[in-house]
Coordinates of C-alpha atoms in Angstrom, one line a residue:
K4 CA -0.1 -0.3 -0.1
H5 CA 1.0 3.7 -0.6
E6 CA -0.6 5.7 2.3
T7 CA -0.1 9.5 2.2
G8 CA -0.8 11.3 5.3
D9 CA -3.4 9.5 7.9
D10 CA -4.9 6.8 6.3
S11 CA -6.4 9.0 3.5
G12 CA -5.0 9.1 0.0
V13 CA -5.0 5.4 -0.7
V14 CA -3.1 4.7 -3.7
V15 CA -2.6 1.3 -4.6
A16 CA -1.5 -1.8 -6.5
P17 CA -1.3 -4.5 -4.7
V18 CA 0.9 -5.8 -2.6
N19 CA 1.7 -9.9 -2.7
L20 CA 2.9 -10.9 1.0
P21 CA 4.2 -14.8 0.6
I22 CA 2.2 -16.3 4.4
H23 CA 4.4 -18.6 5.3
T24 CA 2.9 -22.0 6.9
T25 CA 5.0 -25.0 9.2
N26 CA 3.6 -27.3 7.7
G27 CA 4.9 -28.1 4.2
A28 CA 1.6 -26.2 2.6
A29 CA 2.6 -23.8 0.1
K30 CA 2.7 -20.5 -0.1
R31 CA -0.3 -18.4 0.0
V32 CA -0.5 -14.5 -1.3
Q33 CA -3.5 -12.1 -0.6
P34 CA -3.4 -8.7 -1.6
G35 CA -4.8 -6.1 0.9
M36 CA -5.6 -2.5 1.0
N37 CA -5.4 -0.3 3.8
I38 CA -9.3 1.4 3.8
D39 CA -10.8 4.5 5.8
P40 CA -13.9 4.8 6.2
R41 CA -14.6 7.4 7.6
N42 CA -13.0 9.4 5.2
L43 CA -15.1 10.5 3.1
D44 CA -12.6 12.3 0.5
A45 CA -10.4 9.6 -0.4
G46 CA -8.8 6.5 0.1
N47 CA -12.7 4.9 1.2
P48 CA -13.3 3.3 -2.5
N49 CA -16.3 0.9 -2.0
P50 CA -16.3 -3.2 -2.4
A51 CA -16.6 -2.6 -6.8
E52 CA -13.5 -0.4 -6.9
L53 CA -11.5 -3.3 -4.3
L54 CA -12.4 -5.8 -6.4
D55 CA -11.9 -4.0 -9.8
A56 CA -8.0 -3.5 -8.0
G57 CA -8.3 -7.6 -7.5
V58 CA -8.4 -6.3 -3.1
T59 CA -9.3 -10.2 -1.0
W60 CA -8.1 -8.0 2.8
V61 CA -8.6 -4.8 3.8
R62 CA -7.8 -3.5 7.0
F63 CA -8.7 -0.3 8.5
V64 CA -9.0 1.1 12.4
F65 CA -12.2 1.4 14.6
K66 CA -12.8 4.5 15.3
N67 CA -14.6 5.8 18.1
C68 CA -13.3 9.1 19.6
D69 CA -16.1 9.3 22.2
D70 CA -16.8 7.0 24.6
A71 CA -20.9 8.5 24.0
Q72 CA -21.4 7.8 20.3
L73 CA -19.9 3.7 20.2
P74 CA -23.0 2.4 19.9
G75 CA -23.2 4.7 16.3
D76 CA -20.0 3.8 15.4
L77 CA -20.6 0.0 16.4
S78 CA -23.5 0.6 14.0
F79 CA -21.3 2.4 11.3
Y80 CA -19.2 0.5 11.1
E81 CA -21.2 -2.6 11.0
T82 CA -22.8 -1.4 8.0
V83 CA -19.3 -1.4 6.1
V84 CA -18.1 -4.3 7.3
Y85 CA -21.9 -6.1 5.8
Q86 CA -21.0 -4.6 2.2
L87 CA -16.9 -5.3 2.6
R88 CA -18.3 -9.3 3.4
Q89 CA -21.1 -9.6 0.9
A90 CA -18.3 -8.8 -1.7
G91 CA -16.9 -11.7 -0.4
I92 CA -13.7 -9.8 1.1
K93 CA -12.0 -10.0 4.4
V94 CA -11.3 -7.0 6.7
L95 CA -8.7 -6.6 9.3
M96 CA -9.5 -4.1 12.3
V97 CA -7.2 -2.6 14.2
I98 CA -7.9 -1.8 17.1
N99 CA -5.2 1.3 19.1
N100 CA -5.7 4.7 20.6
E101 CA -8.4 5.5 18.4
S102 CA -10.3 2.9 19.2
C103 CA -10.9 3.3 23.0
P104 CA -10.6 6.9 24.1
G105 CA -10.0 8.0 27.7
R106 CA -5.5 6.5 27.2
P107 CA -3.2 8.9 29.7
T108 CA -1.2 11.6 28.1
L109 CA 2.8 12.9 28.1
E110 CA 0.8 16.5 28.9
E111 CA -0.7 15.1 31.8
H112 CA 2.0 12.9 33.4
H113 CA 4.5 16.9 32.7
R114 CA 6.6 15.1 29.8
N115 CA 7.8 13.1 32.0
R116 CA 8.0 10.0 29.9
N117 CA 9.2 7.8 33.0
E118 CA 6.2 8.9 34.6
W119 CA 3.8 8.7 31.8
Q120 CA 5.0 4.5 31.5
R121 CA 4.4 3.4 35.0
L122 CA 1.6 0.2 34.4
S123 CA 0.3 1.5 37.5
V124 CA -0.9 5.2 35.6
W125 CA -2.0 2.2 33.2
Q126 CA -4.2 0.0 34.8
P127 CA -7.3 2.1 34.5
Y128 CA -7.3 2.1 30.9
L129 CA -5.9 -1.2 30.1
E130 CA -8.7 -2.4 32.0
K131 CA -10.9 -0.1 29.4
F132 CA -9.3 -1.2 26.3
G133 CA -10.1 -4.7 27.2
V134 CA -13.5 -4.3 27.8
R135 CA -13.6 -1.9 24.6
C136 CA -11.9 -5.4 22.5
R137 CA -14.0 -7.9 24.1
T138 CA -17.3 -5.5 22.6
L139 CA -15.9 -5.3 19.1
A140 CA -14.8 -9.3 18.8
E141 CA -18.2 -9.8 20.0
R142 CA -20.5 -7.4 17.7
F143 CA -18.2 -8.6 14.8
A144 CA -17.5 -12.2 15.4
A145 CA -19.5 -13.4 12.5
T146 CA -17.7 -10.8 9.7
V147 CA -14.2 -9.8 11.0
S148 CA -11.6 -12.3 10.2
A149 CA -8.6 -10.3 12.4
F150 CA -7.5 -7.8 14.1
Q151 CA -4.7 -6.1 15.1
I152 CA -3.1 -4.4 18.5
W153 CA -1.7 -1.7 16.6
N154 CA 0.9 0.3 18.2
E155 CA 2.8 2.4 16.9
P156 CA 1.6 6.3 14.6
D157 CA 2.5 6.1 10.6
L158 CA 3.7 9.1 11.2
D159 CA 7.6 10.2 13.1
P160 CA 6.7 11.3 16.6
A161 CA 7.0 14.7 17.0
P162 CA 6.4 17.6 19.9
G163 CA 2.8 17.2 21.0
Y164 CA 2.8 13.3 18.9
D165 CA 4.2 10.1 20.2
P166 CA 1.5 7.5 20.8
T167 CA 3.9 4.8 21.1
L168 CA 4.0 2.6 23.9
D169 CA 7.0 1.1 25.1
P170 CA 7.5 -2.9 26.1
Q171 CA 6.3 -3.1 29.8
I172 CA 3.4 -1.4 28.9
Y173 CA 2.1 -2.6 25.6
G174 CA 3.1 -6.3 26.5
P175 CA 0.1 -5.8 29.2
L176 CA -2.1 -3.8 26.8
L177 CA -1.2 -7.2 24.6
R178 CA -2.4 -9.2 26.9
K179 CA -5.7 -8.4 27.6
A180 CA -6.3 -7.2 24.3
Y181 CA -5.4 -10.7 23.1
Q182 CA -7.6 -12.4 26.2
A183 CA -11.0 -10.4 25.9
I184 CA -11.7 -11.2 21.9
K185 CA -10.3 -15.0 22.6
A186 CA -12.8 -15.3 25.4
V187 CA -15.9 -14.7 22.8
S188 CA -13.9 -15.8 19.5
D189 CA -12.2 -19.1 19.5
A190 CA -12.0 -17.7 15.0
K191 CA -10.0 -14.7 14.5
V192 CA -6.6 -13.9 14.5
I193 CA -4.7 -11.5 16.6
T194 CA -1.5 -9.7 15.1
A195 CA 0.4 -7.3 17.0
G196 CA 1.1 -4.5 14.8
F197 CA 4.5 -1.8 14.4
V198 CA 6.4 -0.1 12.3
R199 CA 9.7 -1.7 11.5
S200 CA 12.3 0.2 13.1
T201 CA 14.9 -0.1 15.7
R202 CA 12.4 0.9 18.7
S203 CA 9.9 -1.7 17.2
E204 CA 13.1 -4.1 17.2
H205 CA 13.6 -3.5 20.6
T206 CA 9.8 -4.2 21.6
L207 CA 9.1 -7.5 19.9
R208 CA 12.7 -8.3 21.9
R209 CA 11.2 -7.3 25.2
L210 CA 7.5 -8.4 24.6
Q211 CA 8.6 -12.4 24.6
R212 CA 8.3 -11.8 28.5
W213 CA 4.6 -11.8 27.7
R214 CA 4.2 -15.3 26.7
L215 CA 0.7 -15.4 25.0
S216 CA -0.7 -18.8 24.3
P217 CA -1.4 -19.6 21.1
P218 CA 1.1 -17.3 19.8
F219 CA 0.2 -14.1 18.3
L220 CA 1.8 -13.2 14.2
V221 CA 3.3 -10.2 14.4
C222 CA 3.1 -7.4 11.7
R223 CA 5.9 -4.7 11.1
L224 CA 5.3 -2.6 7.9
S225 CA 8.3 -0.4 6.9
K226 CA 9.0 2.1 3.9
D227 CA 10.5 0.6 0.8
S228 CA 13.5 2.8 -1.2
S229 CA 10.3 5.0 -2.7
G230 CA 9.0 5.9 0.4
Q231 CA 5.6 2.9 0.0
W232 CA 4.5 1.2 3.2
R233 CA 5.5 -2.4 3.3

């Protein structure tokens, strides 16, 4: 996929990513596209356009900026997912800070990252995030094929913008999300999501201490020499 901005203006030739199996089975290639159903100007192709592009999967963030709007947001995305599935397109739904408002901010802790990243500071939000994951898994049990717990921004960190969680927070959050989803659906594949970087390599190594059973998949995006995300 090639993104311009935050999930907007997506210009795509389907990207074929081989999925390696461990039992000697043939590799599977499944073209996918990153979309944003909330963006009415760009980045929101209809199912017919997706099929014309050869897309078999779409990936998008479930966005909910206000808890009071959750019922409406659930209905909105339910319609989106239904239309995609009617067209034979599978859905990977991303759950991140845009999906569950109210996470602690650096500003609340005077930009002291060490204080901000204490587990005790995050515990109430982790509980809320788990509940949100379970709600989404229950609502989309029959229609969403996979969930991704995304950790890193599509844009580089900047003053006032650095939502990436360090391992000591992301690990417990990932476990909470995994357990919440699996409690209501055995069929879902759950992936951890990163932008490929030195920081994400460090995070991935540190995550080994939060072992999940069965193992979860990891998706890491990176930019090639032309600046496209892969």
